[in-house]
Amino acid sequence: MPAYPAFFVIMDNPRFTLVRDAFRKQALAIDTPAEAPSKYFGELVFGREKMRRYLDPATFSALEKCIDNGEPLDLDTADMVAAGMKQWALEHGVTHVTHWFQPLTDTTAEKHDSLLEYDGKGGVIESFSGSALVQQEPDASSFPSGGLRATFEARGYTAWDPASPVFIQDDTLCIPTVFVSYNGEALDYKTPLIKSLKAVSDAALPICRLFDGRVSKVINYLGWEQEYFLVDEDLYSARPDLMLTGRTLMGHQSSKSQQLDDHYFGAIPSRVTAFMKDLETEAYRLGIPLKTRHNEVAPNQFEMAPIYGEANLSNDQNQQVINLMHRIARKHGFVVLLHEKPFNGINGSGKHCNWSLGTDTGIPLLAPGKDAAGNLQFLVFFVNVLMAVQRHNGLLKATIASATNAHRLGANEAPPAIISAFLGRTMTGVLRRILETPSDAPVVIAGKKGTKVGALGIPDIFVDNTDRNRTSPFAFTGNRFEFRAVGSSANCAGAITTLNSAVAEQLKDFMLSVNGELSKGKPRNEALIDSLKPLIAKVIDTVCYDGNGYTEQWKADAARRGLDTETCVPEMFRQFTTPESVAMFTSTGVFSSRELEARNEVKWDKYVKKVQIEARVIGRMATNHIIPAALEYKRQLLEGLSLEKSVFGDGACGNTETGIVKDISFLVDELRSKVDALEASREKADVIEGDYEKALAYHSIAESLDGIRGPIDRLEEITDNALWPLPKYREILFIS
């Protein structure tokens, strides 16, 4: 066994035993298939290749039309599909089936049913019907519904989403589904996401057909970048705050954390590499194309990202990966932390959502084109996305707000608490020149002169002509917008649904304007530019901002521009039910007003419960862990002083010991007083009836938790290290 620093070996304190064991752990052997990932990629997914193999041609054709065009699937065909799925599943050792859905708990849900049925002859057989494939009935009253379902109204339905392929997890066939109430209201993230995908496609289609009559569908793409922390499971288990809230509610900063920038893109620790390899192997088998892995800025923080894909499928894959992460991390002695700010004083974690649009003819709509028409089409969608963000910047902030992401919002990390869009000098210059140029003037497009297209030159090598702005929550990065404010624990569908809905509304309004200009007899290009110019004038000096989003000056400037600068999360949620938001969501068919009200109730209730748990945990840890440890050290110091006095007399007592005793007494009294005040605040908040009002009260409680942390962190600095009952930051944050 290798040698370890003496202080890890000689101490009997349980905290040091945990730290010692964490340092002794070795990378586990990886059962990685010998062949290249391309050989086993998607082997646990019932994708199109499997459909062709296990379904007859007529059934495959019907299912393909259902997937690609949304055509209904009759029950007889569903039975044939189920039979093919069952055959494939049994070959992989499947014994159970579940409808896999995404309720408003921010996790996935599944109820496993055995494939066994009586055969009518005293035995059993494996059975799986089309009806079992298409629909199930879980208990809707047990999931957050915002009042859409009551305890005595338990019926809800899960219904198969054929656009997201069925997959195998362990011994279970998992069927991705939507989750709706008895009355059809959405109780999940997938249902509104699917509606928003259709809304943005329907709104974009008439504009695309001005350029290419062959386009029949607009596709929404998503590429997520998942940040996360890994901590040793033994140290995690010794921290009640980490276990119960996902973050450390106390803990003095380590002398060394991220200030040397040596972790970012550094060599990945061997234990972490072992975890990543296992994770990637399982992801590849599920058809999830993980592409990138690296160390992030903070110690113990890492990131992964896949190749981008269609938004509905990509979002499902993100949820699958999160489930894999938690399961595989335990095999390697880790726990995954997805809380947006698990450690004070170092960077938190986000989930950057790279969002773009493209046609079914293969044309990207947010990348400059290869000719004049392509550039004009790009400008149309580029400007309208910016206008949608300008119109609903407060709502977009509300859609990524939560009790956990609140610790990142405005904390000089990726998402300031103001939604603005970074364009870069190139595109900012293009937009300003459009405003200054007559709509029918000869302009330059990609090096070609003298063409009347009504759009200005965009360099061929575009991506490298703009820098990147890490302080922007919504940045244009060459062929997509990167929605960087989404929290690491969030379901991407929440943010993407709102963004899609806002863009769909804006595109519909823009097409009305274009039709008005065309009715005046204007040529297509001139009609488009004349409809774009008012939008450019609105966005260029309001929501478009290329500067430092962290400065106090920007906060003041943003308020003058009319952007939403609210920092109270419960207040942000009210954006969902403003008249403008309700009109936008209902006109696009994504949410009804009742569904919006219900979701706000869920958001306020979830906020209250998250903060309530944190308040309970910090109060009990202060009382049961911190104060006893501090008082024990005080007792030992006083015994020492008493012994010193008995031997050497009053004049021999040291000032250091007496000073520490006084500091401990003061800090313990301060801590006890703040905990008592916290308990009193909680008691008052808990009797408040209204969801919004209670959430506001708990917002004040959330802001008071740092005040309790202050004396605890000071006590950590002066209490005997052997007596401190919790693993410290310096012990948790570094993986050997």
XYZ file of C-alpha atoms in Angstrom:
736
model
C 0.000 0.000 0.000
C 1.383 3.435 -0.864
C 2.404 5.787 1.914
C 0.071 8.590 2.915
C 0.673 11.845 4.766
C 0.964 11.139 8.462
C -2.044 13.215 9.465
C -4.309 10.963 7.395
C -3.071 7.864 9.190
C -2.590 8.798 12.821
C -5.892 10.555 13.481
C -8.756 8.489 14.875
C -11.355 11.193 14.252
C -14.031 9.762 11.888
C -13.674 12.776 9.603
C -10.021 11.953 8.995
C -10.817 8.287 8.462
C -13.197 9.316 5.680
C -10.629 11.591 4.096
C -7.981 8.880 4.341
C -10.248 6.343 2.660
C -11.148 8.809 -0.075
C -7.475 9.299 -0.899
C -6.882 5.549 -0.965
C -9.497 4.830 -3.612
C -8.174 3.723 -6.956
C -9.664 3.934 -10.423
C -11.915 0.947 -11.043
C -11.378 -1.420 -13.936
C -13.493 -0.501 -16.928
C -15.534 -3.089 -18.754
C -15.284 -1.199 -22.021
C -16.108 -3.138 -25.195
C -13.001 -3.940 -27.222
C -14.515 -2.698 -30.477
C -14.818 0.950 -31.520
C -17.884 2.834 -30.183
C -19.357 2.962 -33.685
C -19.738 -0.837 -33.532
C -22.052 -0.814 -30.511
C -23.511 2.697 -30.771
C -27.287 2.549 -30.274
C -27.419 -1.176 -29.563
C -29.904 -0.573 -26.730
C -32.161 1.709 -28.793
C -35.041 0.613 -30.992
C -34.030 2.983 -33.775
C -34.766 2.862 -37.467
C -32.253 0.123 -38.208
C -33.956 -2.090 -35.584
C -37.383 -1.090 -36.896
C -36.466 -2.294 -40.376
C -35.189 -5.583 -38.985
C -38.051 -6.385 -36.589
C -41.078 -4.830 -38.355
C -42.696 -5.791 -41.626
C -42.415 -3.152 -44.403
C -45.984 -1.864 -44.026
C -45.656 -1.456 -40.261
C -42.257 0.205 -40.610
C -43.619 2.627 -43.216
C -46.589 3.564 -41.012
C -44.348 4.087 -37.983
C -41.906 6.178 -40.008
C -44.745 8.455 -41.185
C -45.876 8.764 -37.565
C -42.374 9.777 -36.471
C -41.577 12.151 -39.338
C -44.960 13.648 -40.136
C -46.997 13.152 -36.974
C -49.507 10.894 -38.722
C -51.652 8.853 -36.283
C -50.875 5.205 -35.616
C -53.892 2.888 -35.448
C -54.077 0.230 -32.733
C -53.574 -2.685 -35.121
C -50.318 -1.137 -36.341
C -49.336 -0.369 -32.741
C -49.812 -4.081 -31.960
C -47.430 -4.980 -34.775
C -44.894 -2.435 -33.536
C -45.187 -3.798 -29.981
C -44.634 -7.354 -31.222
C -41.426 -6.346 -32.976
C -40.230 -4.403 -29.949
C -40.956 -7.368 -27.685
C -38.945 -9.740 -29.837
C -35.976 -7.349 -29.835
C -36.305 -6.683 -26.100
C -36.456 -10.363 -25.142
C -33.260 -10.960 -27.090
C -31.629 -8.434 -24.737
C -32.927 -10.046 -21.546
C -35.749 -7.585 -20.912
C -38.313 -8.686 -18.324
C -40.172 -5.426 -17.619
C -41.580 -2.424 -19.459
C -42.133 1.143 -18.299
C -43.460 4.419 -19.605
C -40.554 6.834 -19.016
C -41.696 10.425 -18.494
C -40.578 13.791 -17.154
C -42.932 15.180 -14.484
C -42.515 18.604 -12.904
C -40.219 17.178 -10.226
C -37.153 17.922 -12.427
C -36.408 14.193 -12.497
C -37.650 11.339 -14.650
C -40.316 8.876 -13.524
C -41.030 5.239 -14.323
C -43.347 2.457 -13.134
C -42.109 -0.996 -14.122
C -44.566 -3.697 -15.187
C -43.532 -7.281 -15.817
C -44.080 -8.698 -19.278
C -45.565 -11.832 -17.669
C -49.219 -12.709 -18.269
C -51.206 -15.921 -17.689
C -51.372 -18.060 -20.795
C -54.770 -19.554 -19.895
C -53.224 -23.000 -19.532
C -51.836 -22.726 -16.026
C -48.598 -21.103 -17.121
C -47.312 -17.699 -18.078
C -46.013 -16.023 -21.222
C -44.309 -12.756 -22.081
C -46.919 -10.381 -23.457
C -46.696 -6.827 -24.756
C -49.580 -5.255 -26.673
C -50.000 -2.129 -28.704
C -52.282 -0.646 -26.048
C -49.572 -1.137 -23.406
C -47.095 0.533 -25.749
C -49.272 3.518 -26.543
C -50.805 4.417 -23.172
C -50.606 3.814 -19.422
C -52.238 5.368 -16.361
C -49.967 6.466 -13.489
C -51.271 8.252 -10.387
C -51.381 11.928 -11.417
C -52.249 13.226 -7.949
C -48.868 12.224 -6.557
C -46.888 14.481 -8.902
C -46.757 18.293 -8.822
C -49.731 19.631 -10.772
C -50.451 23.096 -9.407
C -54.027 22.083 -8.639
C -54.748 20.479 -12.018
C -55.100 17.163 -10.168
C -56.383 16.677 -6.618
C -55.855 13.671 -4.345
C -59.361 12.431 -5.128
C -58.773 13.030 -8.876
C -55.844 10.730 -9.410
C -56.248 9.812 -13.060
C -53.502 10.827 -15.480
C -52.129 9.348 -18.661
C -48.771 8.672 -20.210
C -48.793 8.416 -23.997
C -45.979 7.186 -26.245
C -43.887 9.774 -28.076
C -42.789 7.897 -31.227
C -40.331 10.693 -32.116
C -38.094 9.599 -29.246
C -36.931 6.003 -29.647
C -37.603 3.268 -27.114
C -34.518 2.143 -25.186
C -33.401 -0.542 -22.747
C -32.213 0.264 -19.242
C -30.983 -2.756 -17.257
C -33.804 -5.312 -17.690
C -36.498 -2.792 -18.600
C -37.881 -1.574 -21.909
C -38.289 2.211 -21.509
C -40.886 3.996 -23.629
C -40.512 7.821 -23.711
C -43.933 9.373 -23.135
C -45.812 12.563 -22.459
C -47.711 12.883 -19.177
C -51.100 14.622 -19.157
C -54.056 14.923 -16.822
C -57.464 13.329 -17.275
C -58.564 16.584 -18.906
C -55.544 16.748 -21.194
C -53.484 19.420 -19.407
C -49.718 18.987 -19.519
C -48.213 17.648 -16.289
C -44.687 17.304 -17.649
C -41.900 18.992 -19.603
C -42.183 16.963 -22.816
C -45.774 17.832 -23.770
C -45.266 21.618 -24.008
C -41.868 21.124 -25.629
C -43.455 19.093 -28.427
C -46.153 21.741 -28.848
C -43.515 24.477 -29.027
C -41.567 22.553 -31.677
C -44.675 22.485 -33.845
C -45.427 26.142 -33.111
C -42.018 27.371 -34.213
C -42.075 25.136 -37.303
C -45.532 26.336 -38.330
C -44.541 29.971 -37.832
C -41.227 29.659 -39.665
C -42.546 27.674 -42.611
C -44.218 30.542 -44.564
C -41.033 32.596 -44.286
C -38.856 29.714 -45.472
C -41.145 29.169 -48.450
C -40.470 32.713 -49.598
C -36.960 31.424 -50.300
C -37.537 27.736 -51.104
C -40.916 26.220 -51.895
C -39.641 22.719 -51.173
C -39.439 23.269 -47.407
C -42.139 21.367 -45.522
C -40.822 21.452 -41.962
C -38.511 23.499 -39.736
C -36.458 21.535 -37.236
C -35.399 22.772 -33.823
C -31.882 21.707 -32.780
C -30.409 21.513 -29.297
C -26.871 20.903 -28.158
C -26.483 20.865 -24.373
C -23.288 21.285 -22.382
C -23.675 19.621 -18.976
C -21.510 20.874 -16.116
C -21.315 18.917 -12.858
C -19.233 18.298 -9.738
C -17.930 14.961 -8.477
C -17.275 14.412 -4.779
C -16.167 11.327 -2.920
C -19.206 9.438 -1.638
C -17.722 8.929 1.844
C -17.104 12.637 2.315
C -20.538 13.354 0.848
C -22.127 11.021 3.387
C -20.454 12.942 6.220
C -22.069 16.224 5.094
C -25.817 16.332 5.934
C -26.171 19.580 3.995
C -24.821 18.015 0.792
C -26.986 14.933 1.210
C -30.225 16.796 1.901
C -29.893 20.004 -0.143
C -27.290 19.277 -2.817
C -25.024 22.088 -1.629
C -22.819 23.006 1.317
C -24.663 25.436 3.573
C -21.462 26.127 5.499
C -17.744 25.785 4.961
C -14.811 28.153 4.920
C -13.065 28.522 1.589
C -9.994 26.420 0.998
C -6.693 28.285 0.921
C -6.346 26.954 -2.601
C -9.398 26.627 -4.800
C -9.619 27.873 -8.398
C -7.458 30.994 -8.201
C -4.526 29.451 -10.099
C -6.772 28.385 -13.012
C -4.872 25.090 -13.044
C -7.898 22.794 -13.051
C -9.543 24.235 -16.184
C -8.790 21.937 -19.146
C -6.141 20.240 -16.979
C -5.267 16.554 -16.949
C -8.353 14.594 -15.866
C -7.759 12.621 -12.625
C -7.553 8.872 -13.201
C -10.580 8.076 -11.017
C -12.616 10.613 -12.949
C -11.392 9.282 -16.297
C -12.572 5.832 -15.243
C -16.002 7.238 -14.453
C -16.140 9.147 -17.746
C -15.207 6.074 -19.766
C -17.965 4.017 -18.176
C -20.437 6.841 -18.690
C -19.529 7.258 -22.340
C -19.754 3.524 -23.005
C -23.269 3.321 -21.577
C -24.294 6.508 -23.372
C -23.056 5.190 -26.716
C -25.021 1.976 -26.230
C -28.109 4.208 -25.763
C -27.337 6.135 -28.943
C -26.242 9.288 -27.120
C -23.360 10.853 -29.084
C -21.198 12.267 -26.284
C -18.380 14.196 -27.920
C -16.525 16.349 -25.388
C -15.248 15.872 -21.840
C -12.950 18.119 -19.821
C -12.128 19.672 -16.469
C -14.093 22.834 -15.765
C -12.971 25.955 -13.878
C -13.675 24.887 -10.295
C -11.904 21.989 -8.557
C -13.853 18.729 -8.939
C -15.970 20.332 -11.680
C -16.284 18.750 -15.121
C -18.255 19.083 -18.330
C -19.560 16.870 -21.101
C -21.332 17.691 -24.343
C -22.836 15.633 -27.185
C -23.087 16.280 -30.889
C -26.154 18.480 -31.320
C -29.436 16.885 -32.379
C -33.167 17.402 -32.782
C -34.375 19.175 -29.643
C -36.952 16.667 -28.377
C -34.582 13.722 -28.685
C -31.597 15.688 -27.416
C -33.514 16.741 -24.318
C -34.531 13.139 -23.621
C -30.894 12.120 -23.978
C -29.835 14.747 -21.455
C -32.262 13.256 -18.950
C -30.963 9.759 -19.714
C -27.373 10.910 -19.211
C -28.221 12.465 -15.857
C -29.692 9.151 -14.712
C -26.589 7.341 -15.965
C -24.290 9.797 -14.201
C -25.844 9.193 -10.809
C -25.795 5.419 -11.186
C -22.291 5.063 -12.643
C -20.726 7.581 -10.262
C -21.603 5.349 -7.300
C -19.730 2.454 -8.928
C -16.620 4.633 -8.821
C -17.082 5.896 -5.267
C -18.390 9.302 -6.373
C -21.565 11.305 -6.009
C -22.609 13.666 -8.809
C -23.634 17.170 -7.733
C -25.907 19.003 -10.174
C -26.756 21.863 -7.818
C -25.916 25.124 -9.529
C -23.746 26.333 -6.615
C -22.680 23.480 -4.316
C -19.634 25.328 -2.923
C -19.355 28.924 -1.826
C -16.657 31.066 -3.393
C -16.005 28.979 -6.507
C -17.814 28.697 -9.834
C -21.131 26.933 -10.028
C -22.528 24.752 -12.811
C -24.777 25.542 -15.747
C -26.242 23.687 -18.684
C -25.583 25.755 -21.797
C -28.314 25.124 -24.355
C -27.104 25.706 -27.915
C -30.276 26.429 -29.874
C -30.768 26.668 -33.611
C -33.215 26.095 -36.452
C -32.924 24.330 -39.796
C -35.126 23.184 -42.649
C -35.919 19.634 -43.675
C -34.044 20.447 -46.896
C -30.825 20.765 -44.897
C -30.514 24.561 -44.715
C -29.401 26.047 -41.358
C -31.465 29.144 -40.648
C -29.087 30.767 -38.146
C -25.937 30.580 -40.236
C -24.979 32.958 -43.057
C -25.875 31.550 -46.449
C -23.779 30.674 -49.461
C -25.453 33.327 -51.609
C -27.456 36.528 -51.360
C -30.765 34.788 -50.712
C -29.225 32.600 -48.016
C -27.791 35.625 -46.247
C -31.108 37.437 -46.345
C -32.925 34.392 -44.972
C -30.353 34.171 -42.183
C -30.836 37.843 -41.296
C -34.612 37.402 -41.145
C -34.396 34.626 -38.556
C -31.461 36.177 -36.715
C -33.256 39.492 -36.169
C -36.585 37.890 -35.268
C -34.955 35.732 -32.592
C -33.431 38.882 -31.105
C -36.822 40.578 -31.202
C -38.422 37.628 -29.411
C -35.768 37.886 -26.682
C -36.353 41.646 -26.440
C -40.115 41.230 -26.101
C -39.895 38.494 -23.482
C -36.546 39.020 -21.737
C -38.171 38.924 -18.307
C -40.040 35.718 -19.133
C -36.892 34.047 -20.457
C -35.176 34.863 -17.185
C -38.135 33.445 -15.261
C -37.924 30.205 -17.209
C -34.383 29.530 -15.974
C -34.948 30.848 -12.435
C -35.119 28.489 -9.466
C -34.156 28.338 -5.814
C -30.910 26.629 -6.823
C -30.023 28.637 -9.941
C -30.593 31.811 -7.932
C -27.102 31.319 -6.500
C -25.640 31.762 -9.999
C -27.919 34.487 -11.332
C -26.062 37.766 -10.973
C -23.163 36.111 -9.122
C -20.486 37.086 -11.676
C -20.796 33.766 -13.417
C -22.222 32.773 -16.776
C -25.754 34.205 -16.356
C -26.225 37.768 -15.158
C -29.707 38.397 -13.777
C -30.485 40.347 -16.959
C -31.215 38.658 -20.270
C -29.273 40.280 -23.092
C -27.859 39.006 -26.383
C -24.234 39.116 -27.481
C -23.755 39.527 -31.235
C -20.097 40.443 -31.699
C -18.698 43.310 -33.746
C -19.359 41.694 -37.117
C -23.095 41.192 -36.748
C -23.606 44.392 -34.782
C -21.976 46.237 -37.657
C -24.142 44.423 -40.222
C -27.340 45.399 -38.407
C -26.317 49.027 -38.040
C -25.457 49.285 -41.737
C -28.842 47.872 -42.713
C -30.490 50.718 -40.822
C -28.357 53.224 -42.730
C -28.828 51.730 -46.206
C -31.849 52.107 -48.522
C -33.745 48.868 -48.856
C -33.208 48.701 -52.618
C -29.582 49.902 -52.690
C -26.840 47.839 -54.358
C -24.918 46.069 -51.618
C -22.100 43.554 -51.209
C -22.817 39.932 -50.382
C -19.940 37.553 -49.652
C -17.597 39.268 -52.072
C -20.096 39.739 -54.920
C -20.724 43.366 -55.832
C -23.650 45.237 -57.214
C -26.443 42.757 -56.392
C -29.763 44.225 -55.295
C -30.719 41.941 -52.450
C -31.375 44.310 -49.579
C -28.806 42.772 -47.246
C -25.221 43.661 -46.393
C -21.991 41.740 -46.693
C -21.260 38.918 -44.277
C -17.734 37.477 -44.493
C -17.354 33.888 -45.701
C -15.274 32.884 -42.672
C -17.853 34.011 -40.176
C -17.416 32.091 -36.941
C -13.908 33.372 -36.288
C -14.876 36.971 -37.006
C -16.576 37.333 -33.656
C -15.101 36.935 -30.195
C -16.961 35.130 -27.418
C -18.548 36.837 -24.429
C -18.613 34.603 -21.362
C -20.766 37.099 -19.453
C -23.681 36.979 -21.886
C -26.659 34.771 -21.010
C -27.771 34.558 -24.658
C -24.858 34.699 -27.070
C -24.703 34.298 -30.839
C -21.814 31.980 -31.657
C -21.748 31.826 -35.431
C -24.545 29.408 -36.359
C -26.634 29.203 -33.183
C -27.595 31.034 -30.023
C -26.144 29.743 -26.775
C -28.642 30.092 -23.921
C -26.029 30.012 -21.174
C -28.232 30.895 -18.201
C -29.926 27.480 -17.865
C -29.067 25.756 -14.588
C -27.184 22.461 -14.436
C -30.033 20.668 -12.634
C -32.755 22.001 -14.929
C -34.665 20.155 -17.605
C -33.637 21.851 -20.881
C -37.247 21.631 -22.068
C -38.345 24.442 -19.762
C -36.047 27.014 -21.353
C -36.399 25.700 -24.911
C -40.205 25.631 -24.720
C -40.339 29.288 -23.711
C -37.768 30.336 -26.301
C -39.550 28.431 -29.073
C -42.902 29.944 -28.108
C -41.518 33.482 -28.080
C -39.827 32.984 -31.453
C -42.989 31.448 -32.939
C -45.064 34.427 -31.847
C -42.526 36.852 -33.283
C -42.244 35.025 -36.620
C -46.027 35.055 -37.020
C -46.124 38.808 -36.388
C -43.228 39.342 -38.784
C -44.967 37.416 -41.561
C -48.026 39.624 -41.125
C -45.795 42.658 -41.578
C -44.148 41.169 -44.679
C -47.509 40.345 -46.216
C -48.533 43.940 -45.619
C -45.448 45.189 -47.458
C -45.952 42.685 -50.288
C -49.547 43.867 -50.685
C -48.123 47.292 -51.530
C -46.427 45.782 -54.534
C -42.917 45.718 -53.118
C -40.460 43.039 -54.269
C -39.805 40.221 -51.803
C -36.358 41.427 -50.687
C -37.477 44.996 -50.176
C -40.572 43.863 -48.254
C -38.402 41.730 -45.988
C -35.850 44.487 -45.322
C -38.547 47.079 -44.684
C -40.114 44.718 -42.152
C -36.740 44.025 -40.548
C -35.620 47.615 -40.085
C -38.089 48.531 -37.297
C -37.119 45.359 -35.454
C -33.408 46.085 -35.773
C -33.980 49.600 -34.465
C -35.739 48.141 -31.407
C -33.214 45.448 -30.526
C -29.872 47.013 -31.397
C -29.749 49.372 -28.420
C -31.937 47.444 -25.987
C -31.382 43.697 -25.717
C -28.159 43.595 -27.771
C -25.161 44.111 -25.513
C -21.560 43.086 -26.166
C -19.981 44.459 -22.984
C -19.274 43.016 -19.539
C -22.561 41.728 -18.131
C -21.163 41.552 -14.591
C -20.662 45.257 -13.954
C -22.847 47.488 -11.806
C -22.904 49.965 -14.693
C -24.607 47.384 -16.911
C -27.343 46.882 -14.326
C -28.109 50.590 -14.383
C -27.833 50.744 -18.175
C -30.122 47.726 -18.600
C -32.791 49.342 -16.431
C -32.630 52.477 -18.590
C -33.033 50.278 -21.684
C -36.212 48.799 -20.242
C -34.831 45.315 -19.631
C -36.025 43.271 -16.673
C -33.589 43.568 -13.747
C -35.599 41.683 -11.108
C -33.469 39.506 -8.797
C -36.173 37.965 -6.563
C -36.944 34.494 -7.933
C -40.572 34.255 -6.698
C -41.206 37.639 -8.292
C -39.632 36.473 -11.560
C -42.132 33.615 -11.777
C -44.994 36.112 -12.123
C -43.756 36.765 -15.654
C -45.475 33.546 -16.742
C -48.926 34.971 -16.076
C -48.554 38.528 -17.355
C -51.043 39.380 -20.137
C -48.190 39.430 -22.668
C -46.951 35.977 -21.686
C -50.417 34.437 -21.561
C -51.198 35.869 -24.998
C -47.940 34.501 -26.386
C -48.327 30.988 -24.983
C -52.021 30.657 -25.826
C -51.703 32.074 -29.347
C -48.963 29.563 -30.146
C -50.949 26.700 -28.594
C -48.215 25.755 -26.125
C -49.961 26.445 -22.795
C -53.452 27.391 -21.725
C -53.847 30.131 -19.143
C -54.858 27.489 -16.570
C -51.718 25.478 -17.260
C -49.598 28.600 -16.770
C -51.281 29.377 -13.457
C -50.772 25.784 -12.345
C -47.087 25.820 -13.268
C -46.558 28.991 -11.310
C -48.105 27.335 -8.272
C -45.692 24.421 -8.754
C -42.721 26.801 -9.085
C -43.614 28.781 -5.953
C -44.296 25.603 -3.982
C -41.012 24.038 -5.090
C -39.133 27.226 -4.201
C -40.661 27.254 -0.719
C -39.832 23.615 -0.073
C -36.232 23.918 -1.303
C -35.529 26.894 0.965
C -37.505 25.346 3.811
C -35.314 22.236 3.699
C -32.151 24.349 3.634
C -33.339 26.389 6.607
C -34.134 23.270 8.612
C -30.813 21.658 7.760
C -28.637 24.648 8.610
C -30.525 25.218 11.866
C -30.161 21.622 12.987
C -26.535 21.350 11.878
C -25.717 24.541 13.760
C -27.366 23.153 16.885
C -26.255 19.509 16.671
C -22.859 19.750 14.967
C -21.280 23.179 15.110
C -22.171 24.535 18.537
C -21.255 21.297 20.394
C -17.880 21.123 18.616
C -17.118 24.757 19.396
C -18.168 24.400 23.029
C -16.071 21.251 23.413
C -13.017 23.145 22.180
C -13.897 25.993 24.532
C -14.144 23.507 27.405
C -10.716 22.092 26.585
C -9.220 25.574 26.463
C -10.782 26.481 29.789
C -9.458 23.281 31.367
C -6.026 24.166 30.084
C -6.307 27.691 31.451
C -7.502 26.355 34.785
C -4.561 23.932 34.977
C -2.143 26.667 33.956
C -3.550 28.961 36.628
C -3.295 26.275 39.320
C 0.368 25.667 38.496
C 1.660 29.133 37.639
C -0.864 31.531 39.188
C -3.238 34.105 37.726
C -0.579 36.096 35.947
C 0.581 33.154 33.838
C -2.630 32.663 31.850
C -1.995 33.164 28.133
C -3.772 35.881 26.147
C -4.132 33.591 23.125
C -6.248 31.036 24.952
C -8.441 33.628 26.631
C -8.878 35.444 23.314
C -10.015 32.274 21.559
C -12.414 31.463 24.397
C -13.960 34.918 24.124
C -14.215 34.604 20.318
C -15.928 31.228 20.613
C -18.382 32.552 23.195
C -19.235 35.542 21.015
C -19.636 33.504 17.820
C -21.698 30.769 19.495
C -24.029 33.396 20.975
C -24.314 35.084 17.579
C -25.029 31.772 15.897
C -27.626 30.724 18.462
C -29.371 34.079 18.121
C -29.496 33.849 14.314
C -30.774 30.279 14.399
C -33.535 31.314 16.806
C -34.463 34.204 14.497
C -34.504 31.811 11.541
C -36.845 29.444 13.355
C -39.165 32.320 14.187
C -39.172 33.473 10.542
C -39.974 29.966 9.357
C -42.870 29.643 11.787
C -44.371 32.877 10.464
C -43.827 31.910 6.835
C -45.332 28.445 7.238
C -48.764 29.772 8.179
C -49.022 32.037 5.111
C -51.764 30.770 2.809
C -50.949 32.129 -0.655
C -48.264 30.371 -2.712
C -46.769 33.614 -4.003
C -46.846 35.319 -0.602
C -45.269 32.312 1.109
C -42.561 32.155 -1.573
C -41.760 35.830 -0.968
C -41.427 35.147 2.753
C -39.075 32.257 2.048
C -37.081 34.442 -0.314
C -36.246 36.608 2.703
C -35.334 33.466 4.647
C -33.072 32.325 1.799
C -31.224 35.631 1.915
C -30.714 35.249 5.676
C -28.913 31.893 5.416
C -25.585 33.512 4.563
C -25.848 35.445 7.820
C -25.969 32.143 9.716
C -23.114 30.781 7.664
C -20.861 33.680 8.712
C -20.265 32.703 12.372
C -20.091 29.002 11.436
C -17.295 29.610 8.939
C -15.461 31.777 11.466
C -15.773 29.026 14.089
C -14.339 26.557 11.573
C -11.237 28.740 11.346
C -10.536 28.793 15.080
C -11.842 25.427 16.345
C -9.373 22.568 16.790
C -9.229 20.743 13.455
C -9.575 17.348 15.162
C -12.859 18.440 16.741
C -14.509 19.882 13.636
C -17.343 17.464 12.784
C -17.579 18.001 9.007
C -15.248 17.398 6.050
C -13.847 20.757 5.003
C -13.626 22.330 1.570
C -9.908 21.567 1.318
C -10.738 17.879 1.822
C -13.788 17.655 -0.450
C -12.614 19.680 -3.420
C -9.580 17.788 -4.626
C -9.586 14.313 -6.196
C -6.260 12.513 -6.236
